[in-house]
Coordinates of C-alpha atoms and ligand atoms in Angstrom, one line a residue:
M326 CA -46.4 56.7 102.5
A327 CA -49.0 53.8 103.6
D328 CA -47.6 51.6 100.4
E329 CA -43.9 51.8 101.8
A330 CA -45.0 50.4 105.2
G331 CA -42.8 47.2 106.3
K332 CA -40.4 47.6 103.2
F333 CA -37.7 49.4 105.3
L334 CA -36.8 50.7 108.9
R335 CA -36.1 54.2 109.8
L336 CA -32.9 54.0 112.2
E337 CA -31.8 56.8 114.5
V338 CA -28.6 56.1 116.4
V339 CA -28.1 58.9 119.2
D340 CA -25.8 59.3 121.9
P341 CA -25.4 62.5 124.3
D342 CA -23.6 64.6 121.8
G343 CA -26.5 64.0 119.1
P344 CA -27.3 62.0 116.3
V345 CA -24.6 59.5 115.2
F346 CA -26.6 57.9 112.2
E347 CA -30.0 58.6 110.9
G348 CA -31.5 56.7 107.5
D349 CA -33.8 54.4 106.0
V350 CA -32.0 50.7 106.2
G351 CA -33.0 47.5 105.3
M352 CA -32.1 45.6 108.7
V353 CA -30.2 46.4 112.1
I354 CA -28.4 44.0 114.4
V355 CA -27.7 45.3 117.8
P356 CA -26.0 43.8 120.9
A357 CA -28.8 43.0 123.1
M358 CA -27.9 42.0 126.6
R359 CA -29.5 38.6 125.9
G360 CA -27.4 38.2 122.7
E361 CA -27.5 39.7 119.2
L362 CA -30.7 40.9 118.0
G363 CA -31.6 41.3 114.3
I364 CA -34.4 43.6 113.5
L365 CA -36.1 43.7 110.2
P366 CA -39.3 45.7 108.7
R367 CA -42.5 44.6 110.6
H368 CA -40.5 43.6 113.8
A369 CA -42.7 43.6 117.0
P370 CA -42.8 46.4 119.1
L371 CA -39.8 46.1 121.5
V372 CA -37.7 47.8 124.1
A373 CA -34.2 46.2 125.0
Q374 CA -31.1 46.9 126.8
L375 CA -27.8 47.3 124.8
T376 CA -24.3 45.9 126.1
V377 CA -21.1 47.1 124.6
G378 CA -20.7 45.6 121.3
E379 CA -21.3 46.3 117.5
I380 CA -24.3 47.5 115.6
R381 CA -24.5 46.3 112.1
V382 CA -26.7 48.2 109.6
K383 CA -27.6 46.7 106.2
T384 CA -28.4 49.7 103.9
L385 CA -30.9 49.6 101.0
E386 CA -28.1 49.1 98.6
N387 CA -27.2 45.9 100.6
T388 CA -24.0 47.2 101.8
W389 CA -23.0 47.2 105.5
V390 CA -22.3 50.1 108.1
T391 CA -20.8 49.2 111.2
L392 CA -20.9 51.4 114.7
A393 CA -19.7 50.6 117.9
V394 CA -21.8 51.2 120.8
S395 CA -21.5 51.4 124.7
E396 CA -24.4 50.4 126.7
G397 CA -27.9 51.9 126.1
F398 CA -31.4 50.9 124.8
V399 CA -33.0 49.9 121.6
K400 CA -36.7 50.7 120.8
V401 CA -38.5 49.1 118.0
Q402 CA -42.0 50.5 117.0
H403 CA -43.9 50.8 113.5
D404 CA -40.6 50.1 111.5
K405 CA -38.9 53.0 113.3
V406 CA -35.7 51.7 115.4
I407 CA -34.2 54.1 117.7
V408 CA -30.9 53.5 119.7
L409 CA -30.3 55.7 122.7
A410 CA -26.6 54.9 123.5
D411 CA -24.0 56.0 126.2
A412 CA -21.8 56.5 123.3
A413 CA -21.8 55.4 119.7
E414 CA -19.3 55.8 116.9
L415 CA -19.4 54.8 113.1
A416 CA -16.5 52.5 112.4
T417 CA -14.9 54.8 110.0
E418 CA -14.9 57.5 112.7
I419 CA -13.1 55.8 115.5
D420 CA -9.9 57.2 116.5
A421 CA -7.7 53.9 116.9
A422 CA -4.9 55.9 118.9
R423 CA -7.5 57.1 121.5
A424 CA -9.0 53.7 121.7
Q425 CA -5.4 52.1 122.2
E426 CA -4.6 54.7 124.8
A427 CA -7.9 54.1 126.8
F428 CA -6.9 50.5 126.6
D429 CA -3.5 51.0 127.9
R430 CA -4.3 53.3 130.8
A431 CA -7.2 51.0 131.9
T432 CA -4.9 47.8 131.6
Q433 CA -2.3 49.9 133.8
R434 CA -4.7 50.9 136.5
L435 CA -6.0 47.6 136.9
E436 CA -2.6 46.2 137.2
W437 CA -1.7 48.6 140.1
V438 CA -5.1 47.3 141.8
K439 CA -4.0 43.7 141.3
A440 CA -0.5 44.2 142.4
G441 CA -1.2 46.8 145.3
T442 CA 1.0 49.4 143.8
V443 CA -1.8 52.2 143.2
P444 CA 0.2 55.5 143.5
D445 CA -0.5 57.9 146.3
G446 CA -2.9 60.5 144.9
E447 CA -4.7 58.1 142.5
E448 CA -8.1 56.6 143.0
V449 CA -8.8 53.4 141.0
D450 CA -12.4 52.0 140.6
P451 CA -11.8 48.4 139.3
F452 CA -15.4 48.5 138.0
R453 CA -15.0 51.7 136.0
E454 CA -11.4 50.5 134.8
S455 CA -12.8 47.3 133.5
M456 CA -15.8 48.8 131.6
A457 CA -13.3 51.6 130.3
M458 CA -11.2 48.6 129.1
K459 CA -14.3 46.6 127.4
R460 CA -15.3 50.0 125.3
A461 CA -11.6 50.6 124.2
K462 CA -11.4 46.7 123.3
N463 CA -14.8 46.9 121.6
R464 CA -13.8 50.2 119.4
L465 CA -10.4 48.5 118.4
R466 CA -12.3 45.2 117.3
V467 CA -14.9 47.3 115.5
I468 CA -12.3 49.3 113.4
D469 CA -10.8 46.0 112.6
R470 CA -13.9 44.8 110.9
V471 CA -14.1 47.7 108.4
Ligands
ATP1411 P1 -11.6 58.0 126.3 O1 -11.1 57.8 127.9 O2 -10.9 58.0 125.3 O3 -12.6 59.3 126.7 P2 -14.2 56.6 127.0 O4 -14.5 55.1 126.4 O5 -14.0 56.9 128.4 O6 -12.7 56.7 126.2 P3 -16.8 57.4 126.5 O7 -17.1 58.0 127.6 O8 -17.3 55.9 126.1 O9 -15.1 57.4 126.0 O10 -16.8 58.4 125.1 C1 -17.0 59.8 125.4 C2 -17.2 60.6 123.9 O11 -16.0 60.2 123.3 C3 -18.2 60.0 123.2 O12 -18.9 60.7 122.4 C4 -17.7 58.6 122.0 O13 -18.5 58.4 121.3 C5 -16.4 59.3 121.9 N1 -15.1 58.5 122.0 C6 -14.6 57.7 122.9 N2 -13.5 56.9 122.2 C7 -13.5 57.2 121.1 C8 -12.6 57.0 120.1 N3 -11.6 56.2 120.2 N4 -12.9 57.2 118.7 C9 -13.7 58.3 118.9 N5 -14.8 58.6 119.5 C10 -14.6 58.3 120.6

């Protein structure tokens, strides 16, 4: 409706498995590469790259919803915010045990590289492991904030 323009944002957070969050909201804060980016209705059109971090959503009831996000992009246009992420999870749906396991696994593998003790038959890519560690740490941090 024309008279509704500028009063709220339509937010869609999508990862390769499909929609993670969809709804009309008051404000969105995303972890852009250059720092946190707050988006309110009537924001100028924008495309920005996202880093591993937290998305905070202010609902129309003035409560906050938190999501963990891995890398991706945000697009803002005409009060519509689309987040296309490598992976995104609602804080309430993060599996803490899985994140802890991923963190421990990456830590172990990076220790092998540092100590020169990578077992035969294992291949460790330090960059991949440090990204896995970053995602896991982020998920654990986001759970803690709920
Ligand atoms: P893992 O090694 O546990 O798979 P990962 O960081 O490699 O962790 P991703 O590749 O980032 O996982 O994500 C793969 C899919 O699994 C995505 O859909 C993501 O949302 C989901 N996912 C990953 N970790 C968790 C978690 N701890 N809780 C809930 N969903 C998760």
